[in-house]
Coordinates of C-alpha atoms in Angstrom, one line a residue:
Chain A
M1 CA 0.2 -86.3 -34.9
R2 CA 0.7 -89.9 -33.7
T3 CA 2.8 -88.6 -30.8
I4 CA -0.2 -86.5 -29.7
L5 CA -2.4 -89.6 -29.7
Y6 CA -0.1 -91.4 -27.4
I7 CA 0.0 -88.5 -25.0
L8 CA -3.8 -88.3 -25.2
Q9 CA -4.2 -92.0 -24.5
K10 CA -1.9 -91.6 -21.4
E11 CA -3.9 -88.6 -20.1
F12 CA -7.2 -90.2 -20.5
I13 CA -6.0 -93.4 -18.8
Q14 CA -4.6 -91.3 -15.9
I15 CA -7.8 -89.2 -15.5
S16 CA -10.0 -92.3 -15.6
R17 CA -7.8 -94.0 -12.9
N18 CA -8.2 -91.0 -10.6
R19 CA -11.5 -92.0 -9.0
L20 CA -11.8 -88.9 -6.8
M21 CA -11.5 -86.7 -9.8
V22 CA -14.0 -88.6 -11.9
G23 CA -16.4 -88.4 -9.0
V24 CA -15.9 -84.7 -8.6
L25 CA -16.4 -84.1 -12.3
F26 CA -19.8 -85.8 -12.2
I27 CA -21.0 -84.4 -8.9
M28 CA -19.7 -80.8 -9.3
P29 CA -22.3 -79.6 -11.8
F30 CA -25.2 -80.9 -9.7
F31 CA -23.8 -79.4 -6.6
Q32 CA -23.0 -76.0 -7.9
L33 CA -26.1 -75.5 -10.0
I34 CA -28.7 -76.9 -7.7
I35 CA -27.4 -75.5 -4.4
L36 CA -26.3 -72.1 -5.8
G37 CA -29.3 -71.9 -8.2
Y38 CA -31.7 -72.3 -5.3
A39 CA -29.9 -70.7 -2.5
A40 CA -28.2 -67.6 -3.9
S41 CA -30.9 -65.0 -4.0
F42 CA -31.0 -61.2 -3.6
E43 CA -34.6 -61.1 -2.8
V44 CA -35.1 -59.8 0.8
K45 CA -38.1 -61.2 2.7
N46 CA -39.1 -61.5 6.3
L47 CA -37.2 -58.5 7.6
N48 CA -37.7 -58.3 11.4
V49 CA -39.2 -55.0 12.5
Y50 CA -39.4 -53.6 16.0
I51 CA -42.1 -50.9 16.3
I52 CA -42.0 -48.2 18.9
D53 CA -45.5 -47.0 19.1
M54 CA -45.6 -43.8 21.1
D55 CA -49.1 -42.8 19.9
K56 CA -51.1 -46.0 20.5
S57 CA -53.9 -44.6 18.3
S58 CA -56.2 -46.2 15.7
F59 CA -54.0 -44.6 13.0
S60 CA -50.8 -46.1 14.4
R61 CA -52.5 -49.5 14.7
D62 CA -53.6 -49.2 11.0
L63 CA -50.0 -48.5 9.9
I64 CA -48.7 -51.4 12.0
S65 CA -51.2 -53.8 10.5
K66 CA -50.1 -52.7 7.0
F67 CA -46.6 -53.7 7.9
S68 CA -47.7 -57.0 9.3
A69 CA -49.7 -57.8 6.2
S70 CA -46.6 -57.3 4.0
P71 CA -44.6 -60.4 3.1
Y72 CA -41.4 -58.4 3.4
F73 CA -41.8 -57.6 7.1
N74 CA -42.2 -59.6 10.3
I75 CA -43.3 -57.6 13.3
K76 CA -41.0 -58.9 16.0
N77 CA -42.0 -56.8 18.9
S78 CA -43.7 -53.5 19.7
S79 CA -43.7 -51.4 22.7
D80 CA -43.4 -47.7 23.7
N81 CA -39.9 -48.2 25.0
H82 CA -37.1 -46.7 22.9
Q83 CA -34.3 -48.4 24.7
K84 CA -35.7 -51.9 24.2
G85 CA -36.2 -51.2 20.5
F86 CA -32.6 -50.2 19.9
E87 CA -31.3 -53.0 22.1
D88 CA -33.0 -55.4 19.7
L89 CA -31.4 -53.7 16.7
E90 CA -28.0 -54.0 18.3
K91 CA -28.5 -57.6 19.2
G92 CA -29.6 -58.3 15.6
V93 CA -33.0 -59.5 16.7
A94 CA -34.5 -56.6 14.7
D95 CA -33.3 -55.5 11.3
L96 CA -35.2 -52.3 11.4
V97 CA -36.8 -50.1 14.1
M98 CA -39.8 -47.9 13.2
E99 CA -40.8 -45.2 15.6
I100 CA -44.3 -43.7 15.5
P101 CA -44.2 -40.4 17.4
N102 CA -46.6 -38.9 19.9
N103 CA -49.5 -37.0 18.4
F104 CA -49.2 -39.0 15.2
E105 CA -53.0 -39.3 14.8
K106 CA -53.6 -35.8 16.1
D107 CA -51.3 -34.1 13.6
L108 CA -52.7 -36.1 10.8
V109 CA -56.3 -35.3 11.7
N110 CA -55.3 -31.6 11.9
G111 CA -53.8 -31.7 8.5
Q112 CA -50.3 -31.3 9.8
K113 CA -47.2 -33.1 8.5
T114 CA -45.8 -35.8 10.6
N115 CA -42.9 -38.2 10.3
V116 CA -42.2 -41.8 11.2
Y117 CA -38.6 -42.6 12.0
L118 CA -36.9 -45.7 10.5
S119 CA -33.5 -47.0 11.9
I120 CA -32.1 -49.7 9.7
D121 CA -29.3 -52.1 10.4
A122 CA -27.1 -51.4 7.3
V123 CA -24.3 -53.9 7.9
N124 CA -25.8 -55.7 4.9
G125 CA -26.2 -52.8 2.4
V126 CA -28.5 -54.6 0.0
K127 CA -30.8 -55.7 2.8
A128 CA -31.0 -52.2 4.2
G129 CA -31.6 -50.6 0.9
L130 CA -34.5 -52.9 0.0
G131 CA -36.0 -52.7 3.5
N132 CA -36.0 -48.9 3.2
A133 CA -37.7 -49.1 -0.2
Y134 CA -40.4 -51.5 1.0
A135 CA -41.1 -49.5 4.1
N136 CA -41.4 -46.3 2.0
M137 CA -43.9 -48.0 -0.3
I138 CA -46.0 -49.0 2.7
V139 CA -46.0 -45.6 4.3
K140 CA -46.8 -43.9 1.0
D141 CA -49.7 -46.2 0.6
F142 CA -50.9 -45.4 4.1
S143 CA -50.7 -41.7 3.4
S144 CA -52.9 -41.9 0.4
D145 CA -55.4 -43.9 2.5
I146 CA -55.5 -41.1 5.0
I147 CA -56.2 -38.5 2.3
T148 CA -59.0 -40.7 1.0
K149 CA -60.5 -41.0 4.5
K150 CA -60.3 -37.2 5.1
T151 CA -61.7 -36.0 1.8
G152 CA -64.1 -38.8 1.4
Q153 CA -63.0 -39.4 -2.2
T154 CA -60.5 -41.9 -3.6
I155 CA -57.6 -40.1 -4.9
S156 CA -54.5 -41.4 -6.4
L157 CA -51.1 -39.9 -7.1
P158 CA -51.0 -38.2 -10.5
I159 CA -48.4 -40.5 -12.0
G160 CA -48.5 -44.2 -11.6
I161 CA -46.2 -46.8 -13.0
T162 CA -47.2 -50.0 -14.7
W163 CA -44.4 -52.4 -15.7
S164 CA -43.4 -55.6 -17.2
N165 CA -40.2 -57.5 -16.7
W166 CA -38.6 -58.4 -20.0
Y167 CA -36.5 -61.6 -20.5
N168 CA -37.4 -62.9 -17.1
N169 CA -41.0 -61.9 -16.6
L170 CA -41.6 -63.7 -13.4
M171 CA -38.3 -62.3 -12.0
V172 CA -37.2 -65.8 -11.1
Y173 CA -33.8 -65.4 -9.5
S174 CA -32.5 -68.8 -10.7
T175 CA -33.1 -67.8 -14.3
F176 CA -30.6 -65.0 -13.8
M177 CA -28.1 -67.0 -11.8
V178 CA -27.9 -70.3 -13.6
P179 CA -26.2 -69.2 -16.8
G180 CA -23.6 -67.5 -14.7
I181 CA -23.0 -70.6 -12.6
L182 CA -22.5 -72.6 -15.8
V183 CA -19.7 -70.3 -16.7
L184 CA -18.0 -70.8 -13.3
L185 CA -18.3 -74.6 -13.8
V186 CA -16.6 -74.5 -17.2
T187 CA -13.9 -72.1 -16.1
M188 CA -13.0 -74.0 -13.0
V189 CA -12.4 -77.2 -14.9
A190 CA -10.4 -75.5 -17.5
V191 CA -8.1 -73.4 -15.3
F192 CA -7.7 -75.5 -12.2
L193 CA -7.5 -79.0 -13.6
T194 CA -5.2 -78.0 -16.4
A195 CA -2.8 -76.0 -14.2
I196 CA -2.6 -78.8 -11.6
N197 CA -2.3 -81.6 -14.1
I198 CA 0.8 -80.0 -15.8
V199 CA 2.5 -78.9 -12.6
R200 CA 2.0 -82.3 -11.1
E201 CA 4.4 -83.7 -13.7
K202 CA 6.9 -81.1 -12.7
E203 CA 6.4 -81.8 -9.0
I204 CA 6.8 -85.5 -9.2
G205 CA 9.6 -85.3 -11.8
T206 CA 7.9 -87.3 -14.6
I207 CA 8.2 -84.3 -16.9
E208 CA 12.0 -84.8 -17.0
Q209 CA 11.6 -88.1 -18.7
L210 CA 9.4 -86.4 -21.3
N211 CA 11.7 -83.5 -21.7
V212 CA 14.5 -85.8 -22.7
T213 CA 12.5 -87.3 -25.5
P214 CA 12.2 -85.6 -28.9
I215 CA 8.6 -84.7 -28.1
K216 CA 7.6 -81.2 -29.5
K217 CA 6.3 -78.4 -27.3
H218 CA 3.0 -78.3 -29.2
Q219 CA 2.5 -82.0 -29.0
F220 CA 2.9 -82.0 -25.3
I221 CA 0.6 -78.9 -24.8
I222 CA -2.1 -80.2 -27.1
G223 CA -2.0 -83.6 -25.5
K224 CA -2.4 -81.9 -22.1
L225 CA -5.1 -79.4 -23.0
F226 CA -7.4 -81.4 -25.2
P227 CA -8.7 -83.8 -22.5
F228 CA -9.8 -80.8 -20.3
L229 CA -11.4 -79.1 -23.3
L230 CA -13.6 -82.2 -23.7
I231 CA -14.3 -82.4 -19.9
A232 CA -15.3 -78.8 -19.9
F233 CA -17.7 -79.4 -22.7
F234 CA -19.1 -82.4 -20.9
E235 CA -19.6 -80.2 -17.8
L236 CA -21.4 -77.5 -19.8
S237 CA -23.7 -80.1 -21.3
I238 CA -24.7 -81.6 -18.0
G239 CA -25.2 -78.1 -16.7
L240 CA -27.4 -77.1 -19.6
V241 CA -29.5 -80.2 -19.1
I242 CA -29.9 -79.6 -15.3
A243 CA -30.8 -75.9 -16.1
K244 CA -33.5 -77.1 -18.4
L245 CA -35.0 -79.9 -16.3
V246 CA -34.5 -78.5 -12.8
F247 CA -34.9 -74.8 -13.3
N248 CA -37.1 -74.8 -16.4
L249 CA -34.8 -72.4 -18.2
H250 CA -36.0 -71.6 -21.7
Y251 CA -33.1 -71.3 -24.1
E252 CA -34.1 -68.4 -26.2
G253 CA -30.9 -68.4 -28.3
S254 CA -29.0 -70.9 -30.3
L255 CA -27.2 -73.7 -28.4
I256 CA -24.8 -73.9 -31.4
L257 CA -23.8 -70.4 -30.7
V258 CA -23.3 -71.2 -27.0
Y259 CA -21.1 -74.2 -27.9
S260 CA -19.1 -72.2 -30.5
F261 CA -18.4 -69.4 -28.0
T262 CA -17.5 -71.9 -25.3
L263 CA -14.9 -73.3 -27.7
V264 CA -13.3 -69.9 -28.1
Y265 CA -13.6 -69.2 -24.4
L266 CA -12.0 -72.5 -23.5
F267 CA -9.1 -71.8 -25.8
A268 CA -8.5 -68.6 -23.7
V269 CA -9.0 -70.1 -20.2
L270 CA -7.0 -73.3 -20.9
G271 CA -4.3 -70.8 -21.8
I272 CA -4.6 -69.3 -18.3
G273 CA -4.2 -72.8 -16.8
L274 CA -1.2 -73.5 -19.0
F275 CA 0.4 -70.2 -18.2
I276 CA 0.0 -70.7 -14.4
S277 CA 1.7 -74.1 -14.8
T278 CA 4.7 -72.5 -16.5
I279 CA 5.3 -70.1 -13.7
T280 CA 4.8 -72.5 -10.8
Y281 CA 6.7 -75.6 -9.6
T282 CA 4.3 -77.3 -7.2
Q283 CA 0.6 -78.0 -7.2
Q284 CA 0.2 -75.9 -4.1
Q285 CA 1.6 -72.8 -5.8
A286 CA -0.5 -73.4 -8.9
M287 CA -3.7 -73.9 -6.8
F288 CA -2.9 -70.7 -4.8
I289 CA -2.4 -68.6 -7.9
A290 CA -5.5 -70.0 -9.6
W291 CA -7.7 -69.3 -6.6
F292 CA -6.3 -65.8 -6.3
M293 CA -7.2 -65.0 -9.9
F294 CA -10.5 -66.9 -9.7
V295 CA -11.8 -65.0 -6.7
I296 CA -11.1 -61.6 -8.4
F297 CA -12.6 -62.8 -11.7
I298 CA -15.8 -63.9 -10.0
L299 CA -16.3 -60.8 -7.9
M300 CA -15.6 -58.6 -10.9
S301 CA -17.7 -60.6 -13.3
G302 CA -21.1 -59.2 -12.7
L303 CA -22.4 -62.5 -11.5
F304 CA -23.3 -61.2 -8.0
T305 CA -23.1 -57.4 -8.3
P306 CA -23.8 -55.5 -11.5
I307 CA -20.7 -54.1 -13.2
E308 CA -22.6 -50.9 -13.9
S309 CA -22.6 -50.1 -10.2
M310 CA -18.9 -50.4 -9.8
P311 CA -16.6 -47.3 -9.9
V312 CA -15.3 -46.4 -13.3
W313 CA -11.8 -47.7 -12.7
A314 CA -13.2 -51.0 -11.6
Q315 CA -15.4 -51.2 -14.7
R316 CA -12.2 -50.7 -16.8
L317 CA -10.6 -53.6 -14.9
T318 CA -13.4 -55.9 -15.8
W319 CA -12.4 -55.5 -19.5
F320 CA -9.7 -58.0 -18.8
N321 CA -11.9 -60.5 -17.1
P322 CA -12.8 -63.4 -19.4
I323 CA -15.5 -64.6 -17.0
K324 CA -17.4 -61.3 -17.4
Y325 CA -17.6 -61.7 -21.1
F326 CA -18.8 -65.3 -20.9
I327 CA -21.5 -64.5 -18.3
E328 CA -22.7 -61.5 -20.3
F329 CA -22.8 -63.7 -23.4
M330 CA -24.7 -66.5 -21.6
R331 CA -27.3 -64.2 -20.2
M332 CA -27.7 -62.5 -23.6
V333 CA -28.0 -65.6 -25.6
L334 CA -29.8 -67.9 -23.2
L335 CA -32.2 -65.4 -21.8
K336 CA -32.6 -62.7 -24.4
G337 CA -32.1 -64.8 -27.5
S338 CA -29.3 -62.7 -28.8
T339 CA -27.8 -63.8 -32.1
F340 CA -24.2 -63.7 -33.5
P341 CA -24.2 -60.0 -34.6
D342 CA -25.1 -59.0 -31.0
V343 CA -22.3 -61.0 -29.4
K344 CA -19.7 -60.5 -32.2
N345 CA -17.5 -58.4 -30.0
H346 CA -17.5 -61.0 -27.3
F347 CA -16.1 -63.5 -29.8
I348 CA -13.5 -61.1 -31.0
I349 CA -12.3 -60.0 -27.5
I350 CA -12.1 -63.6 -26.1
A351 CA -10.3 -64.8 -29.2
I352 CA -7.7 -62.0 -28.8
Y353 CA -7.4 -62.9 -25.2
G354 CA -6.8 -66.5 -26.0
V355 CA -4.1 -65.8 -28.6
V356 CA -2.3 -63.5 -26.3
L357 CA -2.4 -65.9 -23.3
N358 CA -1.5 -68.9 -25.2
T359 CA 1.4 -67.2 -27.0
L360 CA 2.7 -66.1 -23.6
A361 CA 2.3 -69.6 -22.1
V362 CA 3.9 -71.4 -25.0
W363 CA 6.7 -69.0 -25.1
N364 CA 7.2 -69.4 -21.3
Y365 CA 7.0 -73.2 -21.4
R366 CA 10.6 -74.6 -21.4
K367 CA 11.8 -78.0 -22.4
V368 CA 15.4 -76.9 -21.7
S369 CA 16.0 -75.1 -18.5
E370 CA 18.4 -72.2 -18.2
Chain B
M1 CA 21.3 -91.0 -38.1
K2 CA 24.4 -88.8 -38.3
S3 CA 27.7 -90.5 -38.5
Y4 CA 30.3 -89.8 -35.9
G5 CA 33.9 -90.8 -35.5
K6 CA 35.5 -92.7 -32.7
Y7 CA 33.9 -90.7 -30.0
I8 CA 30.2 -90.7 -29.4
V9 CA 30.4 -87.9 -26.7
E10 CA 32.8 -85.1 -27.2
V11 CA 33.0 -82.5 -24.4
E12 CA 35.1 -79.3 -24.7
N13 CA 35.4 -76.7 -21.9
L14 CA 31.8 -77.3 -20.8
T15 CA 30.8 -74.9 -18.0
K16 CA 27.6 -74.3 -16.1
K17 CA 27.2 -71.4 -13.7
F18 CA 24.2 -70.7 -11.5
G19 CA 24.8 -67.1 -10.5
D20 CA 28.2 -67.0 -8.8
F21 CA 28.2 -70.7 -8.2
V22 CA 30.2 -72.7 -10.8
A23 CA 28.5 -76.2 -10.8
V24 CA 30.5 -77.5 -13.7
D25 CA 33.9 -75.9 -14.3
N26 CA 35.4 -76.1 -17.7
I27 CA 35.4 -79.9 -18.2
S28 CA 36.7 -81.7 -21.3
F29 CA 36.5 -85.4 -22.1
N30 CA 35.5 -87.9 -24.8
V31 CA 33.6 -91.1 -24.6
K32 CA 34.4 -93.9 -27.0
K33 CA 31.7 -95.8 -28.9
G34 CA 30.7 -98.9 -27.0
E35 CA 32.3 -97.9 -23.7
I36 CA 30.9 -98.1 -20.2
F37 CA 31.9 -94.7 -19.1
G38 CA 31.8 -94.2 -15.3
F39 CA 31.1 -90.7 -14.1
L40 CA 32.0 -90.5 -10.4
G41 CA 32.0 -87.8 -7.8
A42 CA 30.8 -86.9 -4.4
N43 CA 27.3 -85.4 -3.8
G44 CA 27.2 -81.9 -5.3
A45 CA 30.4 -82.4 -7.4
G46 CA 28.4 -81.5 -10.5
K47 CA 27.7 -84.9 -12.1
T48 CA 24.0 -84.5 -12.5
T49 CA 24.4 -81.0 -13.8
A50 CA 26.9 -82.2 -16.4
M51 CA 24.7 -85.0 -17.4
K52 CA 21.7 -82.7 -17.8
M53 CA 23.7 -80.6 -20.2
L54 CA 24.7 -83.6 -22.2
T55 CA 21.1 -84.8 -22.5
G56 CA 19.7 -81.4 -23.5
L57 CA 17.8 -80.7 -20.3
L58 CA 19.9 -77.8 -19.3
S59 CA 21.6 -75.3 -21.5
P60 CA 25.4 -74.8 -20.9
S61 CA 26.8 -71.4 -19.8
S62 CA 29.8 -72.0 -22.2
G63 CA 31.7 -74.7 -24.0
N64 CA 30.6 -77.3 -26.4
A65 CA 29.3 -80.8 -26.3
I66 CA 28.7 -83.1 -29.2
V67 CA 26.5 -86.1 -28.4
A68 CA 25.8 -88.8 -31.0
G69 CA 27.0 -86.4 -33.6
W70 CA 24.8 -83.4 -32.7
D71 CA 25.6 -80.2 -30.8
V72 CA 23.6 -80.2 -27.6
E73 CA 23.1 -76.5 -27.8
K74 CA 22.3 -76.1 -31.4
N75 CA 20.3 -79.3 -32.0
P76 CA 19.0 -80.4 -28.6
E77 CA 16.1 -82.2 -30.3
K78 CA 18.3 -84.2 -32.5
V79 CA 20.4 -85.2 -29.5
K80 CA 17.2 -86.3 -27.7
L81 CA 16.2 -88.6 -30.6
N82 CA 19.6 -90.4 -30.3
I83 CA 19.9 -90.8 -26.5
G84 CA 18.3 -92.7 -23.7
Y85 CA 18.1 -91.2 -20.2
M86 CA 17.3 -92.6 -16.9
S87 CA 16.9 -89.9 -14.2
Q88 CA 18.2 -90.1 -10.7
K89 CA 14.6 -89.6 -9.5
F90 CA 12.3 -92.3 -10.7
S91 CA 10.2 -90.6 -13.4
L92 CA 7.9 -93.2 -15.0
Y93 CA 4.2 -92.9 -14.4
D94 CA 3.1 -94.6 -11.1
D95 CA -0.5 -94.6 -12.2
L96 CA 0.1 -96.3 -15.5
R97 CA 0.6 -100.0 -16.0
V98 CA 4.0 -101.5 -16.8
S99 CA 3.0 -102.1 -20.5
E100 CA 1.4 -98.7 -20.7
N101 CA 4.6 -96.9 -19.7
I102 CA 6.5 -98.8 -22.3
R103 CA 3.9 -98.1 -25.0
L104 CA 3.8 -94.4 -24.2
Y105 CA 7.6 -94.0 -24.6
A106 CA 7.8 -96.3 -27.6
G107 CA 5.1 -94.2 -29.2
I108 CA 6.8 -90.9 -28.4
Y109 CA 10.0 -92.2 -30.0
K110 CA 7.9 -93.0 -33.1
I111 CA 8.2 -96.7 -33.1
P112 CA 5.5 -98.0 -35.5
G113 CA 2.4 -99.4 -33.8
K114 CA 2.9 -103.0 -34.7
E115 CA 6.5 -103.1 -33.5
I116 CA 5.4 -101.5 -30.2
K117 CA 3.5 -104.7 -29.2
I118 CA 6.5 -106.9 -30.1
K119 CA 8.8 -104.5 -28.3
I120 CA 6.7 -104.6 -25.1
N121 CA 6.8 -108.4 -25.2
T122 CA 10.5 -108.7 -25.7
L123 CA 11.3 -106.1 -23.1
L124 CA 9.1 -107.8 -20.5
E125 CA 10.6 -111.1 -21.3
E126 CA 14.2 -109.8 -21.0
L127 CA 13.3 -108.2 -17.7
G128 CA 11.5 -111.3 -16.5
M129 CA 8.4 -109.2 -15.9
Q130 CA 5.8 -110.9 -18.1
D131 CA 3.5 -111.5 -15.1
L132 CA 3.7 -107.9 -14.1
R133 CA 2.7 -106.3 -17.4
K134 CA -0.7 -105.3 -16.1
K135 CA 0.5 -104.1 -12.7
L136 CA 0.6 -100.4 -11.9
V137 CA 4.2 -99.2 -11.8
G138 CA 3.5 -97.5 -8.5
D139 CA 2.9 -101.0 -6.9
L140 CA 6.3 -102.4 -8.0
P141 CA 9.3 -102.6 -5.6
L142 CA 12.1 -100.1 -6.3
G143 CA 14.4 -102.6 -7.9
W144 CA 11.9 -103.6 -10.5
K145 CA 11.0 -99.9 -11.1
Q146 CA 14.7 -99.1 -11.8
K147 CA 15.0 -102.0 -14.2
L148 CA 11.9 -101.0 -16.0
A149 CA 13.2 -97.4 -16.2
F150 CA 16.4 -98.6 -17.8
A151 CA 14.4 -100.7 -20.3
V152 CA 12.2 -97.7 -21.1
A153 CA 15.4 -95.5 -21.6
M154 CA 16.5 -98.1 -24.2
V155 CA 13.2 -98.6 -25.8
H156 CA 14.2 -96.9 -29.1
D157 CA 17.7 -98.6 -29.2
P158 CA 19.7 -95.4 -28.9
P159 CA 23.4 -95.4 -29.6
V160 CA 24.1 -93.9 -26.2
V161 CA 22.3 -94.1 -22.8
F162 CA 22.8 -91.9 -19.8
L163 CA 22.1 -93.4 -16.4
D164 CA 22.0 -91.1 -13.4
E165 CA 22.7 -93.2 -10.3
P166 CA 20.7 -96.1 -11.5
T167 CA 21.5 -98.3 -8.6
S168 CA 21.0 -96.0 -5.7
G169 CA 18.7 -97.5 -3.1
V170 CA 18.4 -100.9 -4.6
D171 CA 19.5 -104.2 -3.0
P172 CA 22.8 -105.9 -3.8
I173 CA 21.1 -108.7 -5.9
T174 CA 19.2 -106.2 -8.0
R175 CA 22.3 -104.2 -8.3
R176 CA 24.1 -107.2 -9.8
Q177 CA 21.3 -107.8 -12.2
F178 CA 21.4 -104.2 -13.2
W179 CA 25.0 -104.4 -14.1
E180 CA 24.3 -107.5 -16.1
M181 CA 21.8 -105.5 -18.1
I182 CA 24.4 -102.8 -18.6
Y183 CA 27.0 -105.3 -19.8
K184 CA 24.5 -106.8 -22.2
A185 CA 23.7 -103.4 -23.6
S186 CA 27.4 -102.7 -24.0
A187 CA 28.0 -106.0 -25.7
D188 CA 25.2 -105.1 -28.2
G189 CA 27.2 -101.9 -29.1
T190 CA 25.4 -99.3 -27.0
T191 CA 27.5 -96.7 -25.2
L192 CA 26.7 -96.3 -21.5
F193 CA 27.4 -93.2 -19.5
V194 CA 26.8 -94.0 -15.8
T195 CA 27.1 -92.0 -12.7
T196 CA 27.3 -93.8 -9.4
H197 CA 28.1 -93.5 -5.7
Y198 CA 29.2 -97.1 -5.3
L199 CA 32.9 -97.2 -5.9
D200 CA 32.9 -101.0 -6.4
E201 CA 30.8 -100.3 -9.5
A202 CA 33.5 -98.1 -10.8
E203 CA 35.6 -101.2 -11.3
Y204 CA 33.0 -102.5 -13.8
C205 CA 33.5 -99.5 -16.1
T206 CA 35.7 -99.4 -19.1
R207 CA 36.9 -96.0 -18.1
T208 CA 36.1 -93.8 -15.1
S209 CA 36.3 -90.1 -14.5
I210 CA 36.2 -88.6 -11.1
M211 CA 34.7 -85.2 -10.5
V212 CA 35.6 -83.0 -7.6
D213 CA 34.1 -79.5 -7.1
G214 CA 32.9 -79.2 -10.7
E215 CA 36.2 -80.3 -12.3
I216 CA 37.3 -83.7 -13.6
K217 CA 40.4 -84.6 -11.5
A218 CA 41.1 -88.0 -13.0
L219 CA 40.1 -90.0 -16.0
D220 CA 41.4 -93.4 -17.0
T221 CA 40.7 -97.1 -16.8
P222 CA 40.2 -98.4 -13.2
E223 CA 43.5 -100.3 -13.5
N224 CA 45.5 -97.3 -14.5
L225 CA 43.9 -95.1 -11.9
K226 CA 44.8 -97.5 -9.1
Q227 CA 48.4 -97.7 -10.4
Q228 CA 48.6 -93.9 -10.7
F229 CA 47.4 -93.3 -7.1
E230 CA 49.3 -96.4 -5.8
V231 CA 46.3 -97.9 -4.1
D232 CA 44.5 -101.2 -4.7
N233 CA 40.9 -100.2 -4.9
M234 CA 38.8 -97.4 -6.4
Q235 CA 37.6 -96.4 -3.0
D236 CA 41.1 -95.2 -2.0
V237 CA 41.5 -93.5 -5.4
F238 CA 38.4 -91.6 -4.7
V239 CA 39.3 -90.7 -1.1
K240 CA 42.8 -89.5 -2.1
L241 CA 41.3 -87.3 -4.8
A242 CA 38.5 -85.9 -2.7
R243 CA 40.8 -85.0 0.1
G244 CA 43.1 -83.3 -2.5
L245 CA 46.1 -85.4 -1.7

């Protein structure tokens, strides 16, 4: 036990002398939360529209004015020239080209069906999908206006939808993102800093002097991991305060539950850091492997894209992703107010994950080389 | 502490293979208690590999070694408790102060807290480094670093200390001071196991072994070796052996 204290003392002194690292540890939560919390958004606004109006009638002008009144669309240009419209689409000046055909008004007045044609730049699939949906809504709305005008009575479609958004009723995007970003913050500290810290001793050779002492494996490992456990908790706490003060996040669930889960989670991810350090020899190698894992973990975590929309095999892969469980947990507890019985499985899975990884890492950690 | 006989290091048919390459080939020798045992050899002769096996850093492919009464393969942790080791590559912490480095290792070797303070003071006094106690080790010149590393290797007063090329790269004055430290430790009853490149240093040893291509080709006092090879300095002994004459 006393040996561990000496190792801890050494680690804390070394960390505190590393000015750059201390700076990063303080600045990182602000940077990540504030920039990502505000900037990362899936909402699509101000799509640029090019309108090819072949009809130039009062009906077509009505439709155009409906588009220009919508916050989702910006009328960039309009003409009766196809070529110009599609040139703008190719150049990226327009996100969407809408063509109103000849005889648009005449067909409508005569009670015949007519079409408007939408061409959407689908390089960004999310943007294209949402643009299409918004345009549809506007055209539908316009159609019912026309029926009203013709029949002289206000009619509405037989089924309407009224809705309310649960757990995030104003649909504030940051409310959804911030718990996830907190997870990334905690994970980065635990995986990267731990792996690099241990490998550094291998790289500069100081581990040899330790390996020739009677220090026990577990003393060394605990001495190495504990400081980063504390730092990760510190980062989580700063993050929670920022989330509350800057993003007005209401914590529906218990913070004690959040901290308890974080403890179990850190046990698991510190194990990943330790494991990486046992299979690498230089900080560069460790960094590369940690990044490789991290990028996959983030993209498969449900932070940006819902796991439900992934193919089945990919959904299976996410079962092995600790970040996914923590993000799910944070959203459930912080936003929905879930309690322990709701997240019991998360606890169990991450605990098993931690035991497996740490066993593997400790087994792979060698004081005596072959 | 376990009792041991006349020999503090007993090596029997010790071999280390890395794949097809035999780094240490079936070596056998003994080191007497209190000796300064010189372990010579050209670069790549297998000195460091042999020393790593004796200090429990590397497991042998075959053969036995008993160090301070413990088998290096069966009880590496017991061996580690009873030896000091100074690596060829400087391996104290550059970002810790002089006193912090000593405190860390004194603590790991389970020296009681009160004694650690006294230990730091006496060590710094012996090294003449009292004024440098608060200096970061990374800021010290190499000679001082090496002396400090030696002191740290001896912090728990082990019966045997392994020094891997302790004087490589240091100036002649520091080299001399270093050997004075070695003599003093030897006079206090510590056994010293030293590898070196400098053949004049071989003359300072009680007995010297010379390794060539993983084997020990000669082992005796410097006087006897010179007689045996009919030369008047260790340099020529070494050259004759290395050329296979």
